[in-house]
Tab-separated table of N, CA and C in Angstrom:
chain	number	residue	atom	x	y	z
A	7	MET	N	-23.084	13.531	24.443
A	7	MET	CA	-23.448	12.521	23.462
A	7	MET	C	-24.885	12.784	23.022
A	8	THR	N	-25.106	12.679	21.718
A	8	THR	CA	-26.451	12.900	21.188
A	8	THR	C	-27.173	11.572	20.994
A	9	THR	N	-28.460	11.588	21.197
A	9	THR	CA	-29.261	10.377	21.000
A	9	THR	C	-30.212	10.531	19.831
A	10	GLU	N	-30.034	11.620	19.056
A	10	GLU	CA	-30.887	11.844	17.893
A	10	GLU	C	-30.611	10.804	16.825
A	11	ALA	N	-31.673	10.322	16.220
A	11	ALA	CA	-31.524	9.361	15.125
A	11	ALA	C	-31.168	10.115	13.839
A	12	THR	N	-30.211	9.608	13.117
A	12	THR	CA	-29.836	10.175	11.828
A	12	THR	C	-30.505	9.356	10.740
A	13	PRO	N	-31.257	10.007	9.844
A	13	PRO	CA	-31.915	9.238	8.789
A	13	PRO	C	-30.884	8.522	7.913
A	14	GLU	N	-31.169	7.292	7.598
A	14	GLU	CA	-30.269	6.505	6.754
A	14	GLU	C	-30.506	6.877	5.301
A	15	ARG	N	-29.433	7.084	4.573
A	15	ARG	CA	-29.526	7.430	3.157
A	15	ARG	C	-29.027	6.253	2.348
A	16	ILE	N	-29.878	5.727	1.498
A	16	ILE	CA	-29.523	4.583	0.664
A	16	ILE	C	-29.391	5.060	-0.774
A	17	ARG	N	-28.267	4.742	-1.403
A	17	ARG	CA	-28.035	5.077	-2.805
A	17	ARG	C	-27.925	3.789	-3.597
A	18	TYR	N	-28.730	3.655	-4.621
A	18	TYR	CA	-28.680	2.485	-5.483
A	18	TYR	C	-27.665	2.716	-6.587
A	19	THR	N	-26.995	1.639	-6.989
A	19	THR	CA	-26.025	1.733	-8.071
A	19	THR	C	-26.350	0.711	-9.149
A	20	ALA	N	-25.857	0.975	-10.328
A	20	ALA	CA	-25.993	0.055	-11.456
A	20	ALA	C	-24.617	-0.137	-12.062
A	21	ASP	N	-24.195	-1.368	-12.191
A	21	ASP	CA	-22.911	-1.698	-12.803
A	21	ASP	C	-23.166	-2.565	-14.029
A	22	ALA	N	-22.250	-2.539	-14.968
A	22	ALA	CA	-22.401	-3.302	-16.205
A	22	ALA	C	-21.228	-4.263	-16.368
A	23	VAL	N	-21.537	-5.480	-16.770
A	23	VAL	CA	-20.516	-6.464	-17.123
A	23	VAL	C	-20.551	-6.583	-18.646
A	24	VAL	N	-19.467	-6.161	-19.289
A	24	VAL	CA	-19.400	-6.151	-20.744
A	24	VAL	C	-18.250	-7.049	-21.175
A	25	LEU	N	-18.591	-8.068	-21.970
A	25	LEU	CA	-17.587	-8.993	-22.503
A	25	LEU	C	-17.520	-8.844	-24.014
A	26	SER	N	-16.308	-8.838	-24.550
A	26	SER	CA	-16.136	-8.807	-26.002
A	26	SER	C	-16.339	-10.218	-26.549
A	27	ALA	N	-16.417	-10.319	-27.863
A	27	ALA	CA	-16.624	-11.625	-28.503
A	27	ALA	C	-15.502	-12.600	-28.167
A	28	ASP	N	-14.297	-12.079	-27.927
A	28	ASP	CA	-13.178	-12.971	-27.611
A	28	ASP	C	-12.953	-13.121	-26.099
A	29	GLY	N	-13.925	-12.666	-25.289
A	29	GLY	CA	-13.880	-12.924	-23.857
A	29	GLY	C	-13.207	-11.881	-22.996
A	30	HIS	N	-12.815	-10.741	-23.561
A	30	HIS	CA	-12.210	-9.676	-22.753
A	30	HIS	C	-13.291	-8.941	-21.957
A	31	LEU	N	-12.958	-8.550	-20.742
A	31	LEU	CA	-13.865	-7.856	-19.837
A	31	LEU	C	-13.554	-6.366	-19.840
A	32	LEU	N	-14.594	-5.527	-19.984
A	32	LEU	CA	-14.412	-4.083	-19.937
A	32	LEU	C	-14.299	-3.624	-18.489
A	33	LEU	N	-13.185	-2.963	-18.165
A	33	LEU	CA	-12.974	-2.376	-16.844
A	33	LEU	C	-12.638	-0.901	-17.012
A	34	ILE	N	-12.917	-0.118	-15.988
A	34	ILE	CA	-12.539	1.293	-15.975
A	34	ILE	C	-11.578	1.511	-14.819
A	35	GLN	N	-10.800	2.558	-14.908
A	35	GLN	CA	-9.922	2.915	-13.797
A	35	GLN	C	-10.600	4.052	-13.043
A	36	ARG	N	-10.848	3.835	-11.753
A	36	ARG	CA	-11.594	4.806	-10.955
A	36	ARG	C	-10.860	6.139	-10.878
A	37	ARG	N	-11.622	7.236	-11.035
A	37	ARG	CA	-11.039	8.576	-11.009
A	37	ARG	C	-11.233	9.281	-9.677
A	38	TRP	N	-12.086	8.731	-8.813
A	38	TRP	CA	-12.386	9.407	-7.550
A	38	TRP	C	-12.271	8.447	-6.375
A	39	ALA	N	-12.098	9.022	-5.201
A	39	ALA	CA	-12.074	8.239	-3.965
A	39	ALA	C	-13.477	7.694	-3.703
A	40	PRO	N	-13.652	6.606	-3.066
A	40	PRO	CA	-12.569	5.756	-2.593
A	40	PRO	C	-12.023	4.885	-3.738
A	41	PHE	N	-10.878	4.367	-3.531
A	41	PHE	CA	-10.219	3.451	-4.477
A	41	PHE	C	-9.819	4.113	-5.786
A	42	GLU	N	-9.477	5.411	-5.738
A	42	GLU	CA	-9.010	6.116	-6.925
A	42	GLU	C	-7.824	5.358	-7.532
A	43	GLY	N	-7.858	5.176	-8.862
A	43	GLY	CA	-6.786	4.490	-9.567
A	43	GLY	C	-6.966	2.985	-9.666
A	44	CYS	N	-7.907	2.423	-8.946
A	44	CYS	CA	-8.154	0.976	-8.987
A	44	CYS	C	-9.072	0.630	-10.156
A	45	TRP	N	-9.026	-0.614	-10.577
A	45	TRP	CA	-9.870	-1.102	-11.667
A	45	TRP	C	-11.243	-1.479	-11.121
A	46	ALA	N	-12.283	-1.237	-11.927
A	46	ALA	CA	-13.654	-1.524	-11.505
A	46	ALA	C	-14.536	-1.754	-12.723
A	47	LEU	N	-15.709	-2.332	-12.496
A	47	LEU	CA	-16.717	-2.425	-13.544
A	47	LEU	C	-17.276	-1.022	-13.790
A	48	PRO	N	-17.661	-0.709	-15.033
A	48	PRO	CA	-18.287	0.582	-15.269
A	48	PRO	C	-19.656	0.632	-14.597
A	49	GLY	N	-19.968	1.743	-13.976
A	49	GLY	CA	-21.259	1.893	-13.320
A	49	GLY	C	-21.280	3.125	-12.455
A	50	GLY	N	-22.398	3.313	-11.786
A	50	GLY	CA	-22.530	4.468	-10.921
A	50	GLY	C	-23.893	4.530	-10.280
A	51	HIS	N	-24.196	5.671	-9.649
A	51	HIS	CA	-25.450	5.826	-8.927
A	51	HIS	C	-26.636	5.954	-9.878
A	52	VAL	N	-27.762	5.413	-9.448
A	52	VAL	CA	-29.017	5.544	-10.171
A	52	VAL	C	-29.648	6.863	-9.748
A	53	ASP	N	-29.962	7.727	-10.705
A	53	ASP	CA	-30.576	9.015	-10.409
A	53	ASP	C	-32.058	8.841	-10.068
A	54	ALA	N	-32.606	9.807	-9.356
A	54	ALA	CA	-34.030	9.774	-9.001
A	54	ALA	C	-34.873	9.682	-10.269
A	55	GLY	N	-35.833	8.757	-10.285
A	55	GLY	CA	-36.717	8.581	-11.431
A	55	GLY	C	-36.111	7.788	-12.571
A	56	GLU	N	-34.901	7.283	-12.406
A	56	GLU	CA	-34.198	6.546	-13.455
A	56	GLU	C	-34.224	5.057	-13.127
A	57	THR	N	-34.358	4.221	-14.142
A	57	THR	CA	-34.274	2.777	-13.907
A	57	THR	C	-32.810	2.362	-13.818
A	58	SER	N	-32.576	1.192	-13.251
A	58	SER	CA	-31.202	0.706	-13.167
A	58	SER	C	-30.636	0.442	-14.567
A	59	LEU	N	-31.477	-0.009	-15.493
A	59	LEU	CA	-31.023	-0.233	-16.865
A	59	LEU	C	-30.614	1.090	-17.520
A	60	ALA	N	-31.425	2.113	-17.350
A	60	ALA	CA	-31.089	3.419	-17.923
A	60	ALA	C	-29.800	3.969	-17.309
A	61	ALA	N	-29.614	3.761	-16.016
A	61	ALA	CA	-28.392	4.225	-15.356
A	61	ALA	C	-27.175	3.488	-15.904
A	62	ALA	N	-27.282	2.179	-16.100
A	62	ALA	CA	-26.157	1.406	-16.640
A	62	ALA	C	-25.825	1.861	-18.058
A	63	VAL	N	-26.846	2.115	-18.884
A	63	VAL	CA	-26.610	2.598	-20.248
A	63	VAL	C	-25.939	3.962	-20.214
A	64	ARG	N	-26.403	4.856	-19.343
A	64	ARG	CA	-25.819	6.191	-19.209
A	64	ARG	C	-24.352	6.099	-18.792
A	65	GLU	N	-24.070	5.251	-17.810
A	65	GLU	CA	-22.696	5.105	-17.329
A	65	GLU	C	-21.791	4.518	-18.409
A	66	LEU	N	-22.303	3.554	-19.177
A	66	LEU	CA	-21.499	2.985	-20.266
A	66	LEU	C	-21.212	4.030	-21.334
A	67	ALA	N	-22.187	4.892	-21.630
A	67	ALA	CA	-21.988	5.938	-22.648
A	67	ALA	C	-20.886	6.894	-22.215
A	68	GLU	N	-20.706	7.093	-20.910
A	68	GLU	CA	-19.667	7.982	-20.409
A	68	GLU	C	-18.264	7.431	-20.640
A	69	VAL	N	-18.118	6.119	-20.722
A	69	VAL	CA	-16.778	5.529	-20.887
A	69	VAL	C	-16.485	5.150	-22.339
A	70	MET	N	-17.468	5.224	-23.196
A	70	MET	CA	-17.256	4.821	-24.583
A	70	MET	C	-16.787	5.969	-25.438
């Protein structure tokens, strides 16, 4: 058994809630594990040096 500490890696994500004028919610169908094929809000990981707003805009541009 090892007693070495493993550094914790934290990844920040940005998700977007988009509603149409008539109240419909934008969802995406996940393409990768985990939960491949399930419905989710559009979003993803925030890249180094990127703001959460910029990440959300980037992720939305990928689905539009």
